[in-house]
Coordinates of C-alpha atoms and ligand atoms in Angstrom, one line a residue:
X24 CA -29.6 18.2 -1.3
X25 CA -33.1 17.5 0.0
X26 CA -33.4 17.9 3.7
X27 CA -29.6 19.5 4.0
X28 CA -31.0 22.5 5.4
X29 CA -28.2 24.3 4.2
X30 CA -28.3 27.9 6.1
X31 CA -29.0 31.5 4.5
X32 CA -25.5 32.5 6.1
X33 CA -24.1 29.8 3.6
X34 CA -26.6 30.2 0.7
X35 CA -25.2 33.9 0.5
X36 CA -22.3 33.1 -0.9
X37 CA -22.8 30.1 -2.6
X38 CA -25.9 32.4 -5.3
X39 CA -22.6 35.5 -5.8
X40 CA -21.9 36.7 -9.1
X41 CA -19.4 39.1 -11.0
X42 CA -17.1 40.3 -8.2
X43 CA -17.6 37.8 -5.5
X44 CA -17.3 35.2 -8.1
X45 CA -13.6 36.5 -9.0
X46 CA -12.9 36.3 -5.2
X47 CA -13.9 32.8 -5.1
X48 CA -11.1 31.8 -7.4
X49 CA -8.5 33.3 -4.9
X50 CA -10.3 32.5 -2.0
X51 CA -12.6 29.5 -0.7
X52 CA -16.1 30.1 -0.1
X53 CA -16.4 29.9 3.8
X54 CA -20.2 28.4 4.3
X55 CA -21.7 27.7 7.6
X56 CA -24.3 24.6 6.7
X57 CA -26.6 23.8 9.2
X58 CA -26.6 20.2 9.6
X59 CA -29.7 18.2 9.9
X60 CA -27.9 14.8 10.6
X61 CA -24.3 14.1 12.1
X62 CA -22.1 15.7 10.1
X63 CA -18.7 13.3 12.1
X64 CA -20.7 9.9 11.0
X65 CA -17.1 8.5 9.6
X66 CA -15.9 9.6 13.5
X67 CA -12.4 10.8 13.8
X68 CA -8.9 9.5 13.3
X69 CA -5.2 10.4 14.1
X70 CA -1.9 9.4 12.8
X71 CA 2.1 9.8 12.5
X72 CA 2.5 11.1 15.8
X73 CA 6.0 13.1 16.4
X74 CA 7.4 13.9 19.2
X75 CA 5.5 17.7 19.2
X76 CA 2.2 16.5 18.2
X77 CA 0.3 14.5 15.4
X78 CA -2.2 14.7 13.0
X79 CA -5.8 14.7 13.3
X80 CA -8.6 13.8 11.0
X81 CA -12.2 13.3 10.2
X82 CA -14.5 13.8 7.6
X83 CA -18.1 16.1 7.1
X84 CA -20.7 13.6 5.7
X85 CA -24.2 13.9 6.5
X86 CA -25.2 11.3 4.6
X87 CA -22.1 9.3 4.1
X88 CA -23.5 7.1 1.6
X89 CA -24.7 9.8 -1.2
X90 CA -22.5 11.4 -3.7
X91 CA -20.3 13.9 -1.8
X92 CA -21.4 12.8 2.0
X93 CA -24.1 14.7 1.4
X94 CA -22.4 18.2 1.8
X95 CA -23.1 20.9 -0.9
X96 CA -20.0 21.9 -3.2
X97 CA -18.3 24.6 -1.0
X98 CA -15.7 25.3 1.5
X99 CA -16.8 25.0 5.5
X100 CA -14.6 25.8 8.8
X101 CA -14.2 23.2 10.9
X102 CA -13.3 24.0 14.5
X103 CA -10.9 21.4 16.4
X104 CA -9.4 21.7 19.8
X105 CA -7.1 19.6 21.9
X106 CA -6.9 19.1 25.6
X107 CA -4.7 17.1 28.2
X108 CA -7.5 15.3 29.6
X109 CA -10.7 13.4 28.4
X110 CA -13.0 15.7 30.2
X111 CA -11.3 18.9 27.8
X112 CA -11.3 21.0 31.3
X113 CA -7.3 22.0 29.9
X114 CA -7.3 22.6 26.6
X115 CA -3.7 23.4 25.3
X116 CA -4.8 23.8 21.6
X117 CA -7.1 24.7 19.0
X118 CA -7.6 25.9 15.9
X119 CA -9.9 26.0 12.4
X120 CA -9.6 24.2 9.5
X121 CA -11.1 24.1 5.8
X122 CA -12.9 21.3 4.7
X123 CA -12.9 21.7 1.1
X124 CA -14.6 20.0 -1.6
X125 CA -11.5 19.0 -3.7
X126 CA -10.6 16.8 -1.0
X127 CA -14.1 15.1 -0.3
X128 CA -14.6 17.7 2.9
X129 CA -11.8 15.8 4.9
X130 CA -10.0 17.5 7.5
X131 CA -6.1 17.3 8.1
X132 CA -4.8 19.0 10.9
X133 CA -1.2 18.8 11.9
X134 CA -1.3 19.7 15.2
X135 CA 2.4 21.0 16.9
X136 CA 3.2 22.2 19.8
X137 CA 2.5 19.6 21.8
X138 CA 4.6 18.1 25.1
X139 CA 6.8 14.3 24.6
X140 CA 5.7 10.9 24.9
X141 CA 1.7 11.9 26.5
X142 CA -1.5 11.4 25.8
X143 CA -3.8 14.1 24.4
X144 CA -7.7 14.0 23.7
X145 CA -9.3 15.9 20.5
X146 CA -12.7 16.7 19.0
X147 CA -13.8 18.6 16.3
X148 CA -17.1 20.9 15.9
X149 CA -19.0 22.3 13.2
X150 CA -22.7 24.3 13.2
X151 CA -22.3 23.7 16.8
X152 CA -22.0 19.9 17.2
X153 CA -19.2 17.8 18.3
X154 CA -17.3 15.1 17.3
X155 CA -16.7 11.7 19.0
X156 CA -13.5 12.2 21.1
X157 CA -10.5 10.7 19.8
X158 CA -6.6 10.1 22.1
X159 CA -3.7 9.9 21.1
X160 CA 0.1 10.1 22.4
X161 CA 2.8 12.0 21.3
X162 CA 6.1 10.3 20.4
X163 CA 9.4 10.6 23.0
X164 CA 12.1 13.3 22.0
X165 CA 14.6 12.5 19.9
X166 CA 17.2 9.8 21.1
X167 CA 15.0 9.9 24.9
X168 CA 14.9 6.7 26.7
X169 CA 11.7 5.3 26.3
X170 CA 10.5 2.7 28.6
X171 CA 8.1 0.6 26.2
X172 CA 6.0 0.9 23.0
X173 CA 2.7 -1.1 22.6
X174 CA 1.9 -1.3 18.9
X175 CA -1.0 -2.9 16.9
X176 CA -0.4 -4.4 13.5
X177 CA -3.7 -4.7 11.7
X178 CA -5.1 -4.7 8.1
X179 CA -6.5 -6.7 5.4
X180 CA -10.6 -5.7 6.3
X181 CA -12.6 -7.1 3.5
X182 CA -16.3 -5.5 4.9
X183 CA -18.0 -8.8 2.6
X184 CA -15.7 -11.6 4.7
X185 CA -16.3 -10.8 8.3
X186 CA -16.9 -8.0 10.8
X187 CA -14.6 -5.8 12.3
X188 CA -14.7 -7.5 15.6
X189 CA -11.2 -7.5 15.7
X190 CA -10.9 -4.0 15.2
X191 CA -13.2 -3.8 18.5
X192 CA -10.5 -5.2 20.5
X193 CA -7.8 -3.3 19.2
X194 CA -9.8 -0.1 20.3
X195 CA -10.2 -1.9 23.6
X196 CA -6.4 -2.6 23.6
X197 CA -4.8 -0.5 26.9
X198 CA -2.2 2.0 25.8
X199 CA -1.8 1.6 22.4
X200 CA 1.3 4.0 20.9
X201 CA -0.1 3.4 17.3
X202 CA -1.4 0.9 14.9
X203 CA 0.4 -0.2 11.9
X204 CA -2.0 -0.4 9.0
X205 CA -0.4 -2.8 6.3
X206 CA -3.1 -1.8 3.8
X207 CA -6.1 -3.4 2.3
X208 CA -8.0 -0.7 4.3
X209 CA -10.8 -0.9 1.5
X210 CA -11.5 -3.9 -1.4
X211 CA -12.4 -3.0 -4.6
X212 CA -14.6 -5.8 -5.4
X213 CA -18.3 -5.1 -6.6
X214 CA -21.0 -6.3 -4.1
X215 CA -20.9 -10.4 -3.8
X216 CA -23.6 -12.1 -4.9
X217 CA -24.5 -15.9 -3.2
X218 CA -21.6 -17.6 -3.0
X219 CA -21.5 -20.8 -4.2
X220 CA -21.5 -24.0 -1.8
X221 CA -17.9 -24.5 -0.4
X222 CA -17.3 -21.1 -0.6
X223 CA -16.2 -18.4 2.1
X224 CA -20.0 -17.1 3.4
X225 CA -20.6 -12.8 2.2
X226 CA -21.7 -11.8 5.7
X227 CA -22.6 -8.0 4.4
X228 CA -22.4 -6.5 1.0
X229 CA -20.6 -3.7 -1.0
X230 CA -23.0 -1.0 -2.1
X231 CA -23.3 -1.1 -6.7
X232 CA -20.3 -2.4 -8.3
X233 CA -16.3 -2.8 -8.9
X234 CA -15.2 0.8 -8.2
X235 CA -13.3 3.2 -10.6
X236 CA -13.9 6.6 -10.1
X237 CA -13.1 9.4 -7.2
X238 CA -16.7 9.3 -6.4
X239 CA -16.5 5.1 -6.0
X240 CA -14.2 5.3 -3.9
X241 CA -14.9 7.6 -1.9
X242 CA -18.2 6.1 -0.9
X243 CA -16.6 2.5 -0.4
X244 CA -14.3 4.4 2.3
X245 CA -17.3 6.0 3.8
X246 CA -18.9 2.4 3.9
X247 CA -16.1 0.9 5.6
X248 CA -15.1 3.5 7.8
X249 CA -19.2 3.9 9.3
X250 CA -18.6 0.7 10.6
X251 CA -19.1 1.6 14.7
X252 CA -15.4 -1.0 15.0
X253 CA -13.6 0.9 12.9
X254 CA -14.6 4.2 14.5
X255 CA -13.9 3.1 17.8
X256 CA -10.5 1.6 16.8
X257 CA -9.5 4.8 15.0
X258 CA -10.9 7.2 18.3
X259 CA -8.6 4.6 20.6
X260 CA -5.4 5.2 18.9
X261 CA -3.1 6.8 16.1
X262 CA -2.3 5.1 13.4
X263 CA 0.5 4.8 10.5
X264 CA -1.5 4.2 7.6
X265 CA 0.0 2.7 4.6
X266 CA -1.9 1.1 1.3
X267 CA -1.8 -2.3 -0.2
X268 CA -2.9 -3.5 -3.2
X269 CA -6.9 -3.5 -2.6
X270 CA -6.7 0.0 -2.3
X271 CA -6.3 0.3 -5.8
X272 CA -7.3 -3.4 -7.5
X273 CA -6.0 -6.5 -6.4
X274 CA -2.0 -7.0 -6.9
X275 CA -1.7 -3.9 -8.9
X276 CA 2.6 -2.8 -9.2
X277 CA 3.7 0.5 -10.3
X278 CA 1.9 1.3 -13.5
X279 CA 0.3 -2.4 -14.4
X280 CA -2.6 -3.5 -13.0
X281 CA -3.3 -7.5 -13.9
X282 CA -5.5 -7.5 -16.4
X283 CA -4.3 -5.9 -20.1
X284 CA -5.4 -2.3 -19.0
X285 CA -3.1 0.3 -20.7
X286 CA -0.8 1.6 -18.2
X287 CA -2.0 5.1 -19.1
X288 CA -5.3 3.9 -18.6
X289 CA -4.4 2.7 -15.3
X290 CA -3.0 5.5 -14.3
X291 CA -6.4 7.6 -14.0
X292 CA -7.9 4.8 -11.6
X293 CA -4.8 5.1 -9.6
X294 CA -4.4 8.7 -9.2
X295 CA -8.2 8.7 -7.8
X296 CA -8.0 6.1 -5.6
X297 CA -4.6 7.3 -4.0
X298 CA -6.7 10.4 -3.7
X299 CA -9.3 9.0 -1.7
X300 CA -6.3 7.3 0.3
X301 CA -5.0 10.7 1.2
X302 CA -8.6 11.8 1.7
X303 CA -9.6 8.8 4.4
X304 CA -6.3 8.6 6.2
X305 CA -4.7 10.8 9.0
X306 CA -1.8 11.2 7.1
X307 CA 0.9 14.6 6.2
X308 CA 0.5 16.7 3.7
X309 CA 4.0 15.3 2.4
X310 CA 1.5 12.0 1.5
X311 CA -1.0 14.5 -0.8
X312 CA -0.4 12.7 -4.3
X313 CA 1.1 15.5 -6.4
X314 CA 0.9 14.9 -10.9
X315 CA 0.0 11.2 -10.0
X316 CA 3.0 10.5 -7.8
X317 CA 2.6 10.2 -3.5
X318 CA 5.3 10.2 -1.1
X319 CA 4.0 7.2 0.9
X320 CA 7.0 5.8 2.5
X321 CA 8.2 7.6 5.3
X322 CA 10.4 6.9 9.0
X323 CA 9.2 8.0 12.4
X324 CA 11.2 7.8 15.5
X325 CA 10.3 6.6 19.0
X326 CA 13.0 8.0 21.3
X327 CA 16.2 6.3 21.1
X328 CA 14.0 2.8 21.5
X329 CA 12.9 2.5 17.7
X330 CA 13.3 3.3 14.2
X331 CA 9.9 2.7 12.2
X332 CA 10.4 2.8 8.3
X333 CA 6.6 2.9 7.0
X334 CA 7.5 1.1 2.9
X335 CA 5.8 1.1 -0.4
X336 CA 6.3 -2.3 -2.0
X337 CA 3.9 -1.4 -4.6
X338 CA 4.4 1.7 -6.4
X339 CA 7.8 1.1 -7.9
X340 CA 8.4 -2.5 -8.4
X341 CA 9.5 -4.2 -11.4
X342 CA 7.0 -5.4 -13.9
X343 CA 5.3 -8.8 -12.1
X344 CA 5.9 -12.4 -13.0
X345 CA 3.1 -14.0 -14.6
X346 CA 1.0 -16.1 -11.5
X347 CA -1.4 -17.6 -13.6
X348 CA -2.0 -18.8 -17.0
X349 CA -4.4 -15.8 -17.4
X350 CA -2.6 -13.1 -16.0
X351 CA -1.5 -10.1 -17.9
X352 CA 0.6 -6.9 -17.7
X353 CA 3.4 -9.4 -16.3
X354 CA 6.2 -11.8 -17.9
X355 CA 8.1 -15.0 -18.1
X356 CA 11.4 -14.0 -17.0
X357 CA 13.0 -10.7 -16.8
X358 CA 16.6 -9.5 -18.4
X359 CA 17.8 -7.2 -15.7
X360 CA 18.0 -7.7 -11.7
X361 CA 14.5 -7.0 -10.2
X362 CA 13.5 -4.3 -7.5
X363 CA 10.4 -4.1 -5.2
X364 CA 11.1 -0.4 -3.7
X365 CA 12.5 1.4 -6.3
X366 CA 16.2 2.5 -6.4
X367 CA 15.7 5.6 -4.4
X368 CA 13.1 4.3 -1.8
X369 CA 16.2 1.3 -1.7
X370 CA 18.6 3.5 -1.3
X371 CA 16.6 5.7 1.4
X372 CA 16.1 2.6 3.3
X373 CA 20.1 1.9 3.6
X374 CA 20.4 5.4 4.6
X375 CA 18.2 5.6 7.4
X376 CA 19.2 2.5 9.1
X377 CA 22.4 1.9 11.7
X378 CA 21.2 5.3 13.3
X379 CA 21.6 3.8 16.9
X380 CA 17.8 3.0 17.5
X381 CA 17.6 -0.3 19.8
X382 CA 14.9 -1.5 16.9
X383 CA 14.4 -1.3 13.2
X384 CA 10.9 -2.3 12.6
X385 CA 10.4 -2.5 9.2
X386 CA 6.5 -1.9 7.5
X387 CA 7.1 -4.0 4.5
X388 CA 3.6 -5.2 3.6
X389 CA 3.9 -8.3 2.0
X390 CA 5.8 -11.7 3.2
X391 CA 9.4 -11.1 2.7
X392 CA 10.2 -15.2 4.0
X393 CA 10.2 -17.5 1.3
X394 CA 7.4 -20.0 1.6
X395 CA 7.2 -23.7 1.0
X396 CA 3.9 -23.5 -0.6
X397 CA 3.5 -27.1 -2.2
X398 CA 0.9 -28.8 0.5
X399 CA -1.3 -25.9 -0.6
X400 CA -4.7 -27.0 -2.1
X401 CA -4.3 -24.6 -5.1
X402 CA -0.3 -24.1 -4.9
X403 CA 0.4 -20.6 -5.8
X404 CA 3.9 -19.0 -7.0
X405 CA 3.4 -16.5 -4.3
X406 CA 4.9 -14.3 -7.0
X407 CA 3.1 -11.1 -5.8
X408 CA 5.0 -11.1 -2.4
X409 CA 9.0 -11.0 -2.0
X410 CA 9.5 -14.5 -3.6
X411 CA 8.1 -12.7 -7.1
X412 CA 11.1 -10.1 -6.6
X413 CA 14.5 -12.6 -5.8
X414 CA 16.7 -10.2 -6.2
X415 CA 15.5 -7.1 -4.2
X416 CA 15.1 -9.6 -1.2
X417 CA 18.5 -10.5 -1.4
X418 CA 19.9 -7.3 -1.4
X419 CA 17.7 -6.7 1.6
X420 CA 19.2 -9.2 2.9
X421 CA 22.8 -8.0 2.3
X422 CA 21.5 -4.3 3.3
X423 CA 21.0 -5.4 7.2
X424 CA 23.9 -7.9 6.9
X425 CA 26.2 -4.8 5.5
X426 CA 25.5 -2.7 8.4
X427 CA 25.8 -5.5 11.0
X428 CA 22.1 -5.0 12.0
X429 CA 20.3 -7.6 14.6
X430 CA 17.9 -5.9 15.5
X431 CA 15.7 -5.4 12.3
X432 CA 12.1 -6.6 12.9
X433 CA 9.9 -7.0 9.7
X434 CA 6.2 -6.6 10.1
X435 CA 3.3 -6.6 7.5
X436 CA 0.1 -8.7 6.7
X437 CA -1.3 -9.8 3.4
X438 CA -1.8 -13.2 2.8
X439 CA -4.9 -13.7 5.5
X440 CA -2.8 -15.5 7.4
X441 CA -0.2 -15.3 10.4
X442 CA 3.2 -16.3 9.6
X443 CA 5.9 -15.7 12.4
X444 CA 9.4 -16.8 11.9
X445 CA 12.9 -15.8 10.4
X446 CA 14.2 -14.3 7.2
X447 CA 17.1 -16.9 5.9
X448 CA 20.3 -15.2 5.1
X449 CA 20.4 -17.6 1.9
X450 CA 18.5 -18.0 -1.0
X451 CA 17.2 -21.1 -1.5
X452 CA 18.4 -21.9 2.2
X453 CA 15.3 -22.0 4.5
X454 CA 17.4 -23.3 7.6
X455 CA 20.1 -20.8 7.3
X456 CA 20.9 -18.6 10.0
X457 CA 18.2 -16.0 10.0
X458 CA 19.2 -12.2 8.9
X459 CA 15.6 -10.5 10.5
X460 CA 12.7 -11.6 12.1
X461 CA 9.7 -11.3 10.5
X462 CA 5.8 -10.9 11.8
X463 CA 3.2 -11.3 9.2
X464 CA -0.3 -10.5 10.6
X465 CA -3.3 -12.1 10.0
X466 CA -6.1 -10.5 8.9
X467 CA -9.3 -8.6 10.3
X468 CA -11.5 -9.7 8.1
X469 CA -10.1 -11.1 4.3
X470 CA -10.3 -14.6 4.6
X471 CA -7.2 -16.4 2.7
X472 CA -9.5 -18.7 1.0
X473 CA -7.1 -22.1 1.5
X474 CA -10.1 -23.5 3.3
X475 CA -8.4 -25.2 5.7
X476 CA -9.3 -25.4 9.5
X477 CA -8.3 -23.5 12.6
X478 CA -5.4 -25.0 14.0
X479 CA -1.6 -26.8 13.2
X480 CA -0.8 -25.9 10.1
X481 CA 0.3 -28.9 7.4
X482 CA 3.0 -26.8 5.8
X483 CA 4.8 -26.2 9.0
X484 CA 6.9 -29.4 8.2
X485 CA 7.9 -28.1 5.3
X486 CA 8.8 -24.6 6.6
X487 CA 11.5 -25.0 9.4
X488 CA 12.0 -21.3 9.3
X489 CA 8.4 -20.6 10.5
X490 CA 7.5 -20.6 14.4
X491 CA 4.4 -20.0 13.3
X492 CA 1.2 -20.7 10.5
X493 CA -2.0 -19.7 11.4
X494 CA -4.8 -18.8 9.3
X495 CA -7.5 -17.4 12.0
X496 CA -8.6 -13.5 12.0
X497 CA -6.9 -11.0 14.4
X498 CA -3.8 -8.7 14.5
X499 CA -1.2 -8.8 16.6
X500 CA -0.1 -6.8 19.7
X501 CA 3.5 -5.7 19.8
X502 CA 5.0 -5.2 23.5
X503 CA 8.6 -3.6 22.9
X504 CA 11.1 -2.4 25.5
X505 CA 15.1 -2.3 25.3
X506 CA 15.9 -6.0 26.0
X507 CA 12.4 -7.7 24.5
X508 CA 10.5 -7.8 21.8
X509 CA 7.4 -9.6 22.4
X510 CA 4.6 -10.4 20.0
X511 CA 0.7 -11.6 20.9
X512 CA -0.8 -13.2 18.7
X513 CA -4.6 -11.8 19.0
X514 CA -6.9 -14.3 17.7
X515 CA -11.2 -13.6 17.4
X516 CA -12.8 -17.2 17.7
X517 CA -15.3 -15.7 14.5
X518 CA -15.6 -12.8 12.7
X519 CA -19.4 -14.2 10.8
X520 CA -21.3 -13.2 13.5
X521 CA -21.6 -10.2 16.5
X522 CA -19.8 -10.2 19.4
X523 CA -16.7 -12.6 18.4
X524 CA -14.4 -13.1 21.7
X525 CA -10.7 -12.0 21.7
X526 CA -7.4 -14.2 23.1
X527 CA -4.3 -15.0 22.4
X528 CA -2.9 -17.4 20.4
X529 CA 0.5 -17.4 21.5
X530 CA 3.7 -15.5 22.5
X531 CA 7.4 -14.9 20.6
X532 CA 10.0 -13.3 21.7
X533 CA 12.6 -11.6 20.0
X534 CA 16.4 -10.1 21.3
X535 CA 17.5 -7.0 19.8
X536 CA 21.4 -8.4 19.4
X537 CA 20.1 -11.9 18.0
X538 CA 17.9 -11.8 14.7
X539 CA 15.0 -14.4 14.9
X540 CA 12.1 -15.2 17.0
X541 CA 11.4 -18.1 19.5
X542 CA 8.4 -19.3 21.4
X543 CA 7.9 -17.9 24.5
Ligands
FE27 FE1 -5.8 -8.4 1.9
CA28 CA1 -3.0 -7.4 -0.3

């Protein structure tokens, strides 16, 4: 703890014996550190805004890249406060909060009270010094007419492909109402080494190797989330955070990850990286993992204007088809219908939907279109996505068609490429009439390692149900009201280098009593 500078105040209680100690098992030990660097260096975050407030988040890490952040192993209060203008001159809230050491020092507050569909500023202080200052809005009351929603969708950030330029723009976006994070917040991988000639360039490196324990993953959040993009991004705007697969390992499902790891075995790297999920994100404390399980998927209502069911397509999923020759933990065929949510999580879905809103956007992840992947250089079975799980998309499917639904918009991200086009209402039918349009963004970072060039995709013949194939990094910006759904596609011209430009691709339009998309 050299240089911490940790205070007598603190030191006090940390050194007590026989009585004292007895109290500390009821009772956290409040210290009051002094802090000789920035304690906010992760910044601050909010999330999951309701129509009375939202939550608020950051993290107390000195030194963001040592074992614990560089904070000694005891409890310390945490002041926040919230205030109706940047300038905090009316402040309408505040409060304390424990950052403990079980939970890495991270700070969830869920604040309440707070007026409808408005925008609030927050901060947070500690041994006297502030945080950066973070906005968000508040959701409309229930079933209120809401005018419009602007939404980011964004994910996919591998810190060794590219920068987080796009993440700049997205904090320079005007207005945002949230960001939907589709996962692959953090990768896994150990630091690259020189890649070889024809590959993808490593523009920065992962710090020591692949990561496995609470400790490793904690620091490869701090190493993302330092990143001066990311803060900004996360100060500009609430998000919904969900997790992919690169949160864990790459294309882990339910308890099998795809190599020949045990499934009990698997389990213990799960339960501590969906640990330092919960610790990184500004999420509930309905989202804590509790004995291994977490309550990711979750709905939030905007008004009467939209229904937003936040999925988990990978903690209950059937056991995976084999991909590759090599894979493990998977199968040939299987003897009974698949599932990629889960019975109950399915059945949830069904439950929440036909509730009135003018939109059901749907956070789903993964591609739920089937795609013509045969002009691909290395073809892939794409078996990790919805076409790996045939019978949970078609009783999707049958779900919206049951209820009559037009209006169900799917979004997600995950194959480092955008895709933007209609979900066919038959298998094996690519030109049927579409059931649900579907937005798959791109990716901030992750490239999708096809190697092929900006511009007209070659597959497109081959996928008449797809307005859209792009591989270029970026997110997209969602513009919603009651008659229009309209999607910008955000494009950076690089991500290699500083100081990549922003634009837009293109536009597509969507009708909330027709399913699918068209140009605009
Ligand atoms: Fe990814
Ligand atoms: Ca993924």
């Amino acid at each position: 703890m050299s240089g911490f500078g940790f205070s007598r105040r603190g030191l006090l209680l940390a050194g007590a014996q026989g009585a004292v100690a007895a109290a500390l098992l009821r009772a956290p030990a409040l210290a009051s550190p002094a802090f000789t660097a920035d304690p906010f260096s992760m910044g601050v975050a909010s999330g999951d805004p309701a129509p009375d407030g939202f939550v608020i988040w950051t993290r107390l890490a000195p030194r963001p890249l040592e074992t614990h952040g560089g904070m000694p192993a005891v409890a310390v209060k945490v002041n926040w406060e919230i205030a109706e203008d940047d300038a905090f001159r009316r402040i309408v809230r505040t409060g304390t909060a424990v950052a403990r050491p079980e939970l890495g020092h991270s700070v969830h507050v869920e604040v309440v009270g707070l007026q409808s569909a408005r925008r609030y500023w927050y901060r947070f202080q500690v041994d006297g010094i502030p945080s950066d200052i973070g906005t968000a809005r508040t959701a409309p009351a229930a079933g209120a007419a809401v005018d419009r929603l602007r939404i980011a969708v964004a994910g996919c950030q591998n810190y060794q492909a590219g920068l987080f330029t796009a993440w700049r723009h997205i904090g320079k976006e005007a207005d945002l109402d949230f960001v939907y994070h589709y996962g692959d917040y953090i990768y896994e991988g150990k630091a690259a080494g020189t890649p070889a000639a024809g590959k993808p360039p490593v523009v920065r490196r992962h710090l020591g190797d692949e990561i496995y324990s609470l400790d490793d993953y904690r620091l490869r959040y701090a190493l993302y989330k330092i990143d001066p993009d990311l803060r900004a991004a996360h100060a500009a705007a609430a998000f919904l955070p969900s997790y992919d697969d690169h949160e864990v390992m790459n294309n882990w499902a339910n308890e099998w990850d795809e190599r020949d790891t045990p499934p009990e075995l698997f389990a213990l790297r799960h339960a501590a990286a969906m640990q330092a999920w919960y610790e990184h994100m500004p999420v509930r404390l309905s989202q804590l993992p509790r004995n291994g399980a977490q309550l990711m998927y979750r709905r939030l209502d905007y008004g009467g204007l939209m229904r937003i069911n936040i999925l988990d397509r990978r903690s209950y999923r059937s056991i995976p088809l084999c991909e590759k020759p090599e894979s493990r933990n998977c199968v040939e065929t299987r003897n009974q219908p698949d599932t990629m949510l889960g019975e109950t999580q399915e059945r949830w879905l069904g439950e929440g939907l036909g509730n009135g809103a003018t939109w059901n956007m749907f956070g789903l992840g993964g591609l739920v279109m089937p795609f013509d992947r045969s002009l691909q250089r290395v073809p892939t079975k794409g078996y990790d996505n919805w076409s790996g799980y045939p019978d949970a998309r078609e009783r999707l499917v049958k779900m919206i068609q049951d209820r009559g639904l037009k209006n169900v918009v799917i979004t997600g991200g995950d194959s480092h490429m955008c895709f933007i086009g209609n979900v066919p209402s038959r298998r094996g039918d690519l030109e049927s009439a579409p059931v649900a349009s579907e937005l798959h963004a791109t990716s901030i970072a992750s490239n999708s390692g096809n190697g092929l060039p900006i511009g007209p995709d070659p597959r497109a013949a081959s996928n008449p149900h797809m307005a859209l194939i792009h591989d270029q990094r970026g997110y997209l910006l969602l513009d919603v009201d009651a008659k229009r759904w309209t999607t910008s596609v955000r494009v950076v011209d690089q991500a290699l280098k500083p100081g990549g430009n922003i634009s837009t691709l293109g536009q597509y339009v969507i009708s909330p009593d027709r399913p699918g998309v068209s140009k605009a």
